[in-house]
PDB file of C-alpha atoms in Angstrom:
ATOM      1  CA  UNK H   7       0.000   0.000   0.000  1.00 81.00           C
ATOM      2  CA  UNK H   8       1.197   3.522  -0.787  1.00 90.00           C
ATOM      3  CA  UNK H   9       2.463   5.131   2.420  1.00 94.00           C
ATOM      4  CA  UNK H  10       0.265   8.194   1.899  1.00 94.00           C
ATOM      5  CA  UNK H  11      -2.865   6.054   1.552  1.00 95.00           C
ATOM      6  CA  UNK H  12      -1.918   4.163   4.697  1.00 95.00           C
ATOM      7  CA  UNK H  13      -1.327   7.440   6.524  1.00 94.00           C
ATOM      8  CA  UNK H  14      -4.703   8.815   5.407  1.00 95.00           C
ATOM      9  CA  UNK H  15      -6.377   5.791   6.983  1.00 95.00           C
ATOM     10  CA  UNK H  16      -4.440   6.344  10.195  1.00 96.00           C
ATOM     11  CA  UNK H  17      -5.425  10.024  10.233  1.00 95.00           C
ATOM     12  CA  UNK H  18      -9.074   9.051   9.787  1.00 93.00           C
ATOM     13  CA  UNK H  19      -8.879   6.813  12.841  1.00 95.00           C
ATOM     14  CA  UNK H  20      -7.179   9.559  14.852  1.00 96.00           C
ATOM     15  CA  UNK H  21      -9.992  11.945  13.935  1.00 94.00           C
ATOM     16  CA  UNK H  22     -12.828   9.506  14.669  1.00 93.00           C
ATOM     17  CA  UNK H  23     -11.486   7.722  17.743  1.00 93.00           C
ATOM     18  CA  UNK H  24      -9.188  10.321  19.305  1.00 94.00           C
ATOM     19  CA  UNK H  25     -11.059  13.447  18.299  1.00 91.00           C
ATOM     20  CA  UNK H  26      -7.958  15.105  16.842  1.00 91.00           C
ATOM     21  CA  UNK H  27      -8.831  18.321  15.012  1.00 89.00           C
ATOM     22  CA  UNK H  28      -7.464  19.160  11.564  1.00 90.00           C
ATOM     23  CA  UNK H  29      -6.043  15.758  10.720  1.00 95.00           C
ATOM     24  CA  UNK H  30      -8.635  15.036   8.010  1.00 96.00           C
ATOM     25  CA  UNK H  31      -7.385  18.038   6.016  1.00 95.00           C
ATOM     26  CA  UNK H  32      -3.929  16.486   6.121  1.00 96.00           C
ATOM     27  CA  UNK H  33      -5.426  13.176   5.017  1.00 97.00           C
ATOM     28  CA  UNK H  34      -6.924  14.954   1.997  1.00 96.00           C
ATOM     29  CA  UNK H  35      -3.530  16.390   1.054  1.00 96.00           C
ATOM     30  CA  UNK H  36      -1.829  13.007   1.363  1.00 96.00           C
ATOM     31  CA  UNK H  37      -4.453  11.382  -0.857  1.00 97.00           C
ATOM     32  CA  UNK H  38      -4.304  14.231  -3.392  1.00 97.00           C
ATOM     33  CA  UNK H  39      -0.537  13.778  -3.686  1.00 97.00           C
ATOM     34  CA  UNK H  40      -0.923  10.032  -4.192  1.00 97.00           C
ATOM     35  CA  UNK H  41      -3.723  10.558  -6.717  1.00 98.00           C
ATOM     36  CA  UNK H  42      -1.614  13.050  -8.674  1.00 98.00           C
ATOM     37  CA  UNK H  43       1.242  10.565  -9.001  1.00 97.00           C
ATOM     38  CA  UNK H  44      -1.158   7.802  -9.980  1.00 97.00           C
ATOM     39  CA  UNK H  45      -2.776  10.003 -12.642  1.00 98.00           C
ATOM     40  CA  UNK H  46       0.640  10.809 -14.109  1.00 98.00           C
ATOM     41  CA  UNK H  47       1.629   7.147 -14.098  1.00 98.00           C
ATOM     42  CA  UNK H  48      -1.591   6.051 -15.814  1.00 98.00           C
ATOM     43  CA  UNK H  49      -1.238   8.833 -18.360  1.00 98.00           C
ATOM     44  CA  UNK H  50       2.314   7.748 -19.178  1.00 98.00           C
ATOM     45  CA  UNK H  51       1.151   4.159 -19.682  1.00 98.00           C
ATOM     46  CA  UNK H  52      -1.466   5.391 -22.168  1.00 98.00           C
ATOM     47  CA  UNK H  53       1.205   7.481 -23.895  1.00 98.00           C
ATOM     48  CA  UNK H  54       3.353   4.371 -24.224  1.00 97.00           C
ATOM     49  CA  UNK H  55       0.417   2.508 -25.742  1.00 97.00           C
ATOM     50  CA  UNK H  56      -0.012   5.309 -28.280  1.00 98.00           C
ATOM     51  CA  UNK H  57       3.645   4.946 -29.268  1.00 96.00           C
ATOM     52  CA  UNK H  58       3.060   1.220 -29.782  1.00 96.00           C
ATOM     53  CA  UNK H  59      -0.263   1.396 -31.626  1.00 97.00           C
ATOM     54  CA  UNK H  60      -0.701   4.942 -32.963  1.00 97.00           C
ATOM     55  CA  UNK H  61      -4.219   4.983 -31.497  1.00 97.00           C
ATOM     56  CA  UNK H  62      -5.111   8.014 -29.364  1.00 97.00           C
ATOM     57  CA  UNK H  63      -6.828   7.559 -26.010  1.00 97.00           C
ATOM     58  CA  UNK H  64      -8.396  10.840 -24.864  1.00 91.00           C
ATOM     59  CA  UNK H  65      -8.045   9.730 -21.250  1.00 98.00           C
ATOM     60  CA  UNK H  66      -4.315  10.428 -21.532  1.00 98.00           C
ATOM     61  CA  UNK H  67      -4.781  14.203 -21.608  1.00 98.00           C
ATOM     62  CA  UNK H  68      -7.495  14.013 -18.945  1.00 98.00           C
ATOM     63  CA  UNK H  69      -5.135  12.192 -16.595  1.00 98.00           C
ATOM     64  CA  UNK H  70      -2.290  14.659 -17.099  1.00 98.00           C
ATOM     65  CA  UNK H  71      -4.642  17.609 -16.578  1.00 98.00           C
ATOM     66  CA  UNK H  72      -6.044  15.960 -13.441  1.00 98.00           C
ATOM     67  CA  UNK H  73      -2.515  15.582 -12.102  1.00 98.00           C
ATOM     68  CA  UNK H  74      -1.773  19.235 -12.869  1.00 98.00           C
ATOM     69  CA  UNK H  75      -4.902  20.375 -11.050  1.00 98.00           C
ATOM     70  CA  UNK H  76      -3.990  18.363  -7.969  1.00 98.00           C
ATOM     71  CA  UNK H  77      -0.395  19.578  -7.963  1.00 98.00           C
ATOM     72  CA  UNK H  78      -1.634  23.163  -8.354  1.00 98.00           C
ATOM     73  CA  UNK H  79      -3.903  22.769  -5.318  1.00 97.00           C
ATOM     74  CA  UNK H  80      -1.039  21.265  -3.318  1.00 97.00           C
ATOM     75  CA  UNK H  81       1.373  24.027  -4.353  1.00 97.00           C
ATOM     76  CA  UNK H  82       3.782  21.339  -5.630  1.00 98.00           C
ATOM     77  CA  UNK H  83       5.832  23.113  -8.312  1.00 98.00           C
ATOM     78  CA  UNK H  84       7.972  20.069  -9.063  1.00 97.00           C
ATOM     79  CA  UNK H  85       4.837  18.063  -9.783  1.00 98.00           C
ATOM     80  CA  UNK H  86       3.370  20.917 -11.829  1.00 98.00           C
ATOM     81  CA  UNK H  87       6.498  20.980 -13.989  1.00 98.00           C
ATOM     82  CA  UNK H  88       6.222  17.266 -14.699  1.00 98.00           C
ATOM     83  CA  UNK H  89       2.503  17.475 -15.453  1.00 98.00           C
ATOM     84  CA  UNK H  90       3.030  20.377 -17.844  1.00 98.00           C
ATOM     85  CA  UNK H  91       5.722  18.366 -19.613  1.00 98.00           C
ATOM     86  CA  UNK H  92       3.394  15.415 -20.207  1.00 98.00           C
ATOM     87  CA  UNK H  93       0.584  17.677 -21.349  1.00 98.00           C
ATOM     88  CA  UNK H  94       3.050  19.075 -23.871  1.00 98.00           C
ATOM     89  CA  UNK H  95       4.013  15.550 -24.963  1.00 98.00           C
ATOM     90  CA  UNK H  96       0.385  14.716 -25.596  1.00 98.00           C
ATOM     91  CA  UNK H  97      -0.097  17.753 -27.825  1.00 98.00           C
ATOM     92  CA  UNK H  98       3.222  17.330 -29.632  1.00 98.00           C
ATOM     93  CA  UNK H  99       3.367  13.572 -30.115  1.00 98.00           C
ATOM     94  CA  UNK H 100      -0.265  12.479 -30.134  1.00 98.00           C
ATOM     95  CA  UNK H 101      -2.027  15.499 -31.613  1.00 97.00           C
ATOM     96  CA  UNK H 102       0.880  16.987 -33.634  1.00 97.00           C
ATOM     97  CA  UNK H 103      -0.230  20.394 -32.333  1.00 97.00           C
ATOM     98  CA  UNK H 104       2.812  22.581 -31.753  1.00 97.00           C
ATOM     99  CA  UNK H 105       1.334  25.711 -30.171  1.00 97.00           C
ATOM    100  CA  UNK H 106      -0.121  24.179 -26.971  1.00 98.00           C
ATOM    101  CA  UNK H 107       2.839  21.799 -26.799  1.00 98.00           C
ATOM    102  CA  UNK H 108       5.406  24.617 -26.809  1.00 98.00           C
ATOM    103  CA  UNK H 109       3.371  26.557 -24.243  1.00 98.00           C
ATOM    104  CA  UNK H 110       3.303  23.562 -21.890  1.00 98.00           C
ATOM    105  CA  UNK H 111       6.996  22.720 -22.421  1.00 98.00           C
ATOM    106  CA  UNK H 112       7.950  26.338 -21.763  1.00 98.00           C
ATOM    107  CA  UNK H 113       6.067  26.329 -18.468  1.00 98.00           C
ATOM    108  CA  UNK H 114       7.656  22.984 -17.562  1.00 98.00           C
ATOM    109  CA  UNK H 115      11.069  24.455 -18.320  1.00 98.00           C
ATOM    110  CA  UNK H 116      10.418  27.470 -16.097  1.00 98.00           C
ATOM    111  CA  UNK H 117       9.269  25.365 -13.165  1.00 98.00           C
ATOM    112  CA  UNK H 118      12.115  22.870 -13.542  1.00 98.00           C
ATOM    113  CA  UNK H 119      14.660  25.705 -13.529  1.00 98.00           C
ATOM    114  CA  UNK H 120      13.009  27.238 -10.468  1.00 98.00           C
ATOM    115  CA  UNK H 121      13.023  23.957  -8.552  1.00 96.00           C
ATOM    116  CA  UNK H 122      16.462  22.802  -9.724  1.00 97.00           C
ATOM    117  CA  UNK H 123      14.958  19.705 -11.357  1.00 98.00           C
ATOM    118  CA  UNK H 124      17.635  19.095 -13.975  1.00 98.00           C
ATOM    119  CA  UNK H 125      16.178  15.825 -15.233  1.00 98.00           C
ATOM    120  CA  UNK H 126      12.789  17.367 -16.006  1.00 98.00           C
ATOM    121  CA  UNK H 127      14.566  20.406 -17.447  1.00 98.00           C
ATOM    122  CA  UNK H 128      16.438  18.102 -19.828  1.00 98.00           C
ATOM    123  CA  UNK H 129      13.134  16.655 -21.017  1.00 98.00           C
ATOM    124  CA  UNK H 130      11.521  20.068 -21.537  1.00 98.00           C
ATOM    125  CA  UNK H 131      14.565  21.326 -23.452  1.00 98.00           C
ATOM    126  CA  UNK H 132      14.629  18.184 -25.608  1.00 98.00           C
ATOM    127  CA  UNK H 133      11.031  18.574 -26.689  1.00 98.00           C
ATOM    128  CA  UNK H 134      11.349  22.315 -27.213  1.00 98.00           C
ATOM    129  CA  UNK H 135      14.251  21.382 -29.484  1.00 98.00           C
ATOM    130  CA  UNK H 136      12.039  18.958 -31.369  1.00 97.00           C
ATOM    131  CA  UNK H 137       9.442  21.715 -31.781  1.00 98.00           C
ATOM    132  CA  UNK H 138      12.075  24.123 -33.083  1.00 98.00           C
ATOM    133  CA  UNK H 139      13.283  21.507 -35.567  1.00 97.00           C
ATOM    134  CA  UNK H 140       9.739  20.911 -36.788  1.00 96.00           C
ATOM    135  CA  UNK H 141       9.321  24.687 -37.180  1.00 97.00           C
ATOM    136  CA  UNK H 142      12.429  24.847 -39.369  1.00 97.00           C
ATOM    137  CA  UNK H 143      14.697  26.604 -36.857  1.00 98.00           C
ATOM    138  CA  UNK H 144      17.692  24.277 -36.997  1.00 97.00           C
ATOM    139  CA  UNK H 145      20.024  26.539 -34.989  1.00 97.00           C
ATOM    140  CA  UNK H 146      17.581  26.846 -32.090  1.00 98.00           C
ATOM    141  CA  UNK H 147      16.823  23.129 -32.222  1.00 98.00           C
ATOM    142  CA  UNK H 148      20.507  22.283 -32.013  1.00 98.00           C
ATOM    143  CA  UNK H 149      21.121  24.685 -29.118  1.00 98.00           C
ATOM    144  CA  UNK H 150      18.232  23.258 -27.101  1.00 98.00           C
ATOM    145  CA  UNK H 151      19.219  19.650 -27.758  1.00 98.00           C
ATOM    146  CA  UNK H 152      22.831  20.340 -26.845  1.00 98.00           C
ATOM    147  CA  UNK H 153      21.768  22.030 -23.596  1.00 98.00           C
ATOM    148  CA  UNK H 154      19.547  19.052 -22.774  1.00 98.00           C
ATOM    149  CA  UNK H 155      22.330  16.615 -23.633  1.00 98.00           C
ATOM    150  CA  UNK H 156      24.829  18.418 -21.394  1.00 98.00           C
ATOM    151  CA  UNK H 157      22.429  18.106 -18.454  1.00 98.00           C
ATOM    152  CA  UNK H 158      21.869  14.425 -19.162  1.00 98.00           C
ATOM    153  CA  UNK H 159      25.608  13.728 -19.317  1.00 98.00           C
ATOM    154  CA  UNK H 160      26.015  15.388 -15.914  1.00 98.00           C
ATOM    155  CA  UNK H 161      23.162  13.308 -14.505  1.00 98.00           C
ATOM    156  CA  UNK H 162      24.561  10.070 -15.946  1.00 98.00           C
ATOM    157  CA  UNK H 163      21.383   9.575 -17.982  1.00 98.00           C
ATOM    158  CA  UNK H 164      23.117   7.624 -20.744  1.00 98.00           C
ATOM    159  CA  UNK H 165      20.022   6.401 -22.596  1.00 98.00           C
ATOM    160  CA  UNK H 166      18.715   9.979 -22.618  1.00 98.00           C
ATOM    161  CA  UNK H 167      21.996  11.258 -24.058  1.00 98.00           C
ATOM    162  CA  UNK H 168      21.790   8.688 -26.854  1.00 98.00           C
ATOM    163  CA  UNK H 169      18.160   9.615 -27.544  1.00 98.00           C
ATOM    164  CA  UNK H 170      19.069  13.295 -27.857  1.00 98.00           C
ATOM    165  CA  UNK H 171      21.909  12.461 -30.208  1.00 97.00           C
ATOM    166  CA  UNK H 172      19.420  10.992 -32.674  1.00 97.00           C
ATOM    167  CA  UNK H 173      18.039  14.490 -33.148  1.00 96.00           C
ATOM    168  CA  UNK H 174      21.532  15.952 -33.393  1.00 97.00           C
ATOM    169  CA  UNK H 175      22.406  13.452 -36.127  1.00 97.00           C
ATOM    170  CA  UNK H 176      19.525  14.775 -38.229  1.00 96.00           C
ATOM    171  CA  UNK H 177      20.754  18.319 -37.606  1.00 96.00           C
ATOM    172  CA  UNK H 178      24.316  17.505 -38.703  1.00 96.00           C
ATOM    173  CA  UNK H 179      26.052  16.328 -41.847  1.00 93.00           C
ATOM    174  CA  UNK H 180      29.254  14.713 -43.078  1.00 94.00           C
ATOM    175  CA  UNK H 181      31.884  13.518 -40.634  1.00 94.00           C
ATOM    176  CA  UNK H 182      30.173  15.189 -37.682  1.00 96.00           C
ATOM    177  CA  UNK H 183      26.946  13.277 -38.253  1.00 96.00           C
ATOM    178  CA  UNK H 184      28.781   9.964 -38.606  1.00 96.00           C
ATOM    179  CA  UNK H 185      30.762  10.631 -35.414  1.00 97.00           C
ATOM    180  CA  UNK H 186      27.560  11.432 -33.539  1.00 97.00           C
ATOM    181  CA  UNK H 187      25.969   8.229 -34.822  1.00 97.00           C
ATOM    182  CA  UNK H 188      28.957   6.167 -33.702  1.00 97.00           C
ATOM    183  CA  UNK H 189      28.976   7.682 -30.212  1.00 98.00           C
ATOM    184  CA  UNK H 190      25.211   7.396 -29.853  1.00 98.00           C
ATOM    185  CA  UNK H 191      25.272   3.742 -30.921  1.00 98.00           C
ATOM    186  CA  UNK H 192      27.983   2.974 -28.377  1.00 98.00           C
ATOM    187  CA  UNK H 193      26.100   4.725 -25.578  1.00 98.00           C
ATOM    188  CA  UNK H 194      22.798   3.038 -26.386  1.00 98.00           C
ATOM    189  CA  UNK H 195      24.423  -0.387 -26.553  1.00 98.00           C
ATOM    190  CA  UNK H 196      26.167   0.169 -23.209  1.00 98.00           C
ATOM    191  CA  UNK H 197      22.826   0.476 -21.393  1.00 98.00           C
ATOM    192  CA  UNK H 198      20.765  -1.924 -23.491  1.00 98.00           C
ATOM    193  CA  UNK H 199      18.620   0.853 -25.007  1.00 98.00           C
ATOM    194  CA  UNK H 200      17.558  -1.249 -28.000  1.00 97.00           C
ATOM    195  CA  UNK H 201      14.734   1.045 -29.088  1.00 96.00           C
ATOM    196  CA  UNK H 202      17.154   3.993 -29.234  1.00 97.00           C
ATOM    197  CA  UNK H 203      19.673   1.842 -31.113  1.00 98.00           C
ATOM    198  CA  UNK H 204      17.073   1.265 -33.833  1.00 97.00           C
ATOM    199  CA  UNK H 205      16.412   5.010 -34.075  1.00 97.00           C
ATOM    200  CA  UNK H 206      20.153   5.654 -34.393  1.00 97.00           C
ATOM    201  CA  UNK H 207      20.519   3.147 -37.219  1.00 96.00           C
ATOM    202  CA  UNK H 208      17.556   4.686 -39.029  1.00 96.00           C
ATOM    203  CA  UNK H 209      19.153   8.117 -38.697  1.00 96.00           C
ATOM    204  CA  UNK H 210      22.489   6.722 -39.899  1.00 94.00           C
ATOM    205  CA  UNK H 211      20.824   5.208 -42.972  1.00 93.00           C
ATOM    206  CA  UNK H 212      19.611   8.666 -43.983  1.00 88.00           C
ATOM    207  CA  UNK H 213      22.996  10.356 -43.838  1.00 86.00           C
TER     208      UNK H 213
END
């Protein structure tokens, strides 16, 4: 059982049997935090299913927006940043709708910078880079992807570095692109990131 759900049950008993005042409000907050994380997790599972099948499930956006609402009420800026990121992913990847995606990623970036959440910042920067690439701004796309990649190297997020390098391969040419492909392939293989390895080979085939 989630610790927060267990604690909410304990707080209920303290209110009913011991007559403690104010503990039910705390129980609500604990359950809201647990519900927010569950909504995010369920939304991510639906996003993964979309990547496998290409079939949209509208519940995905509903879950991410539910998580955002709960995090807003809790004043949890770290959680808000993550929820905004996934809302952006839905619009960018599922709906191919750049404007709301960029708005959500930008807000995620701001909150991640404020909270010092470098991992989430790397995700927001990556997807802002993708948006810039799709908009035809190769220089901005490259700068954002390189900033994201630098953060991921510092964090030791090797699979994430390799994933970012796929985008950089498409933004490069000649010897540079081949060198990026070689490094990315080595990194992906070192952590068993087979799905990224396939993306790297596809990018290499287009050089």
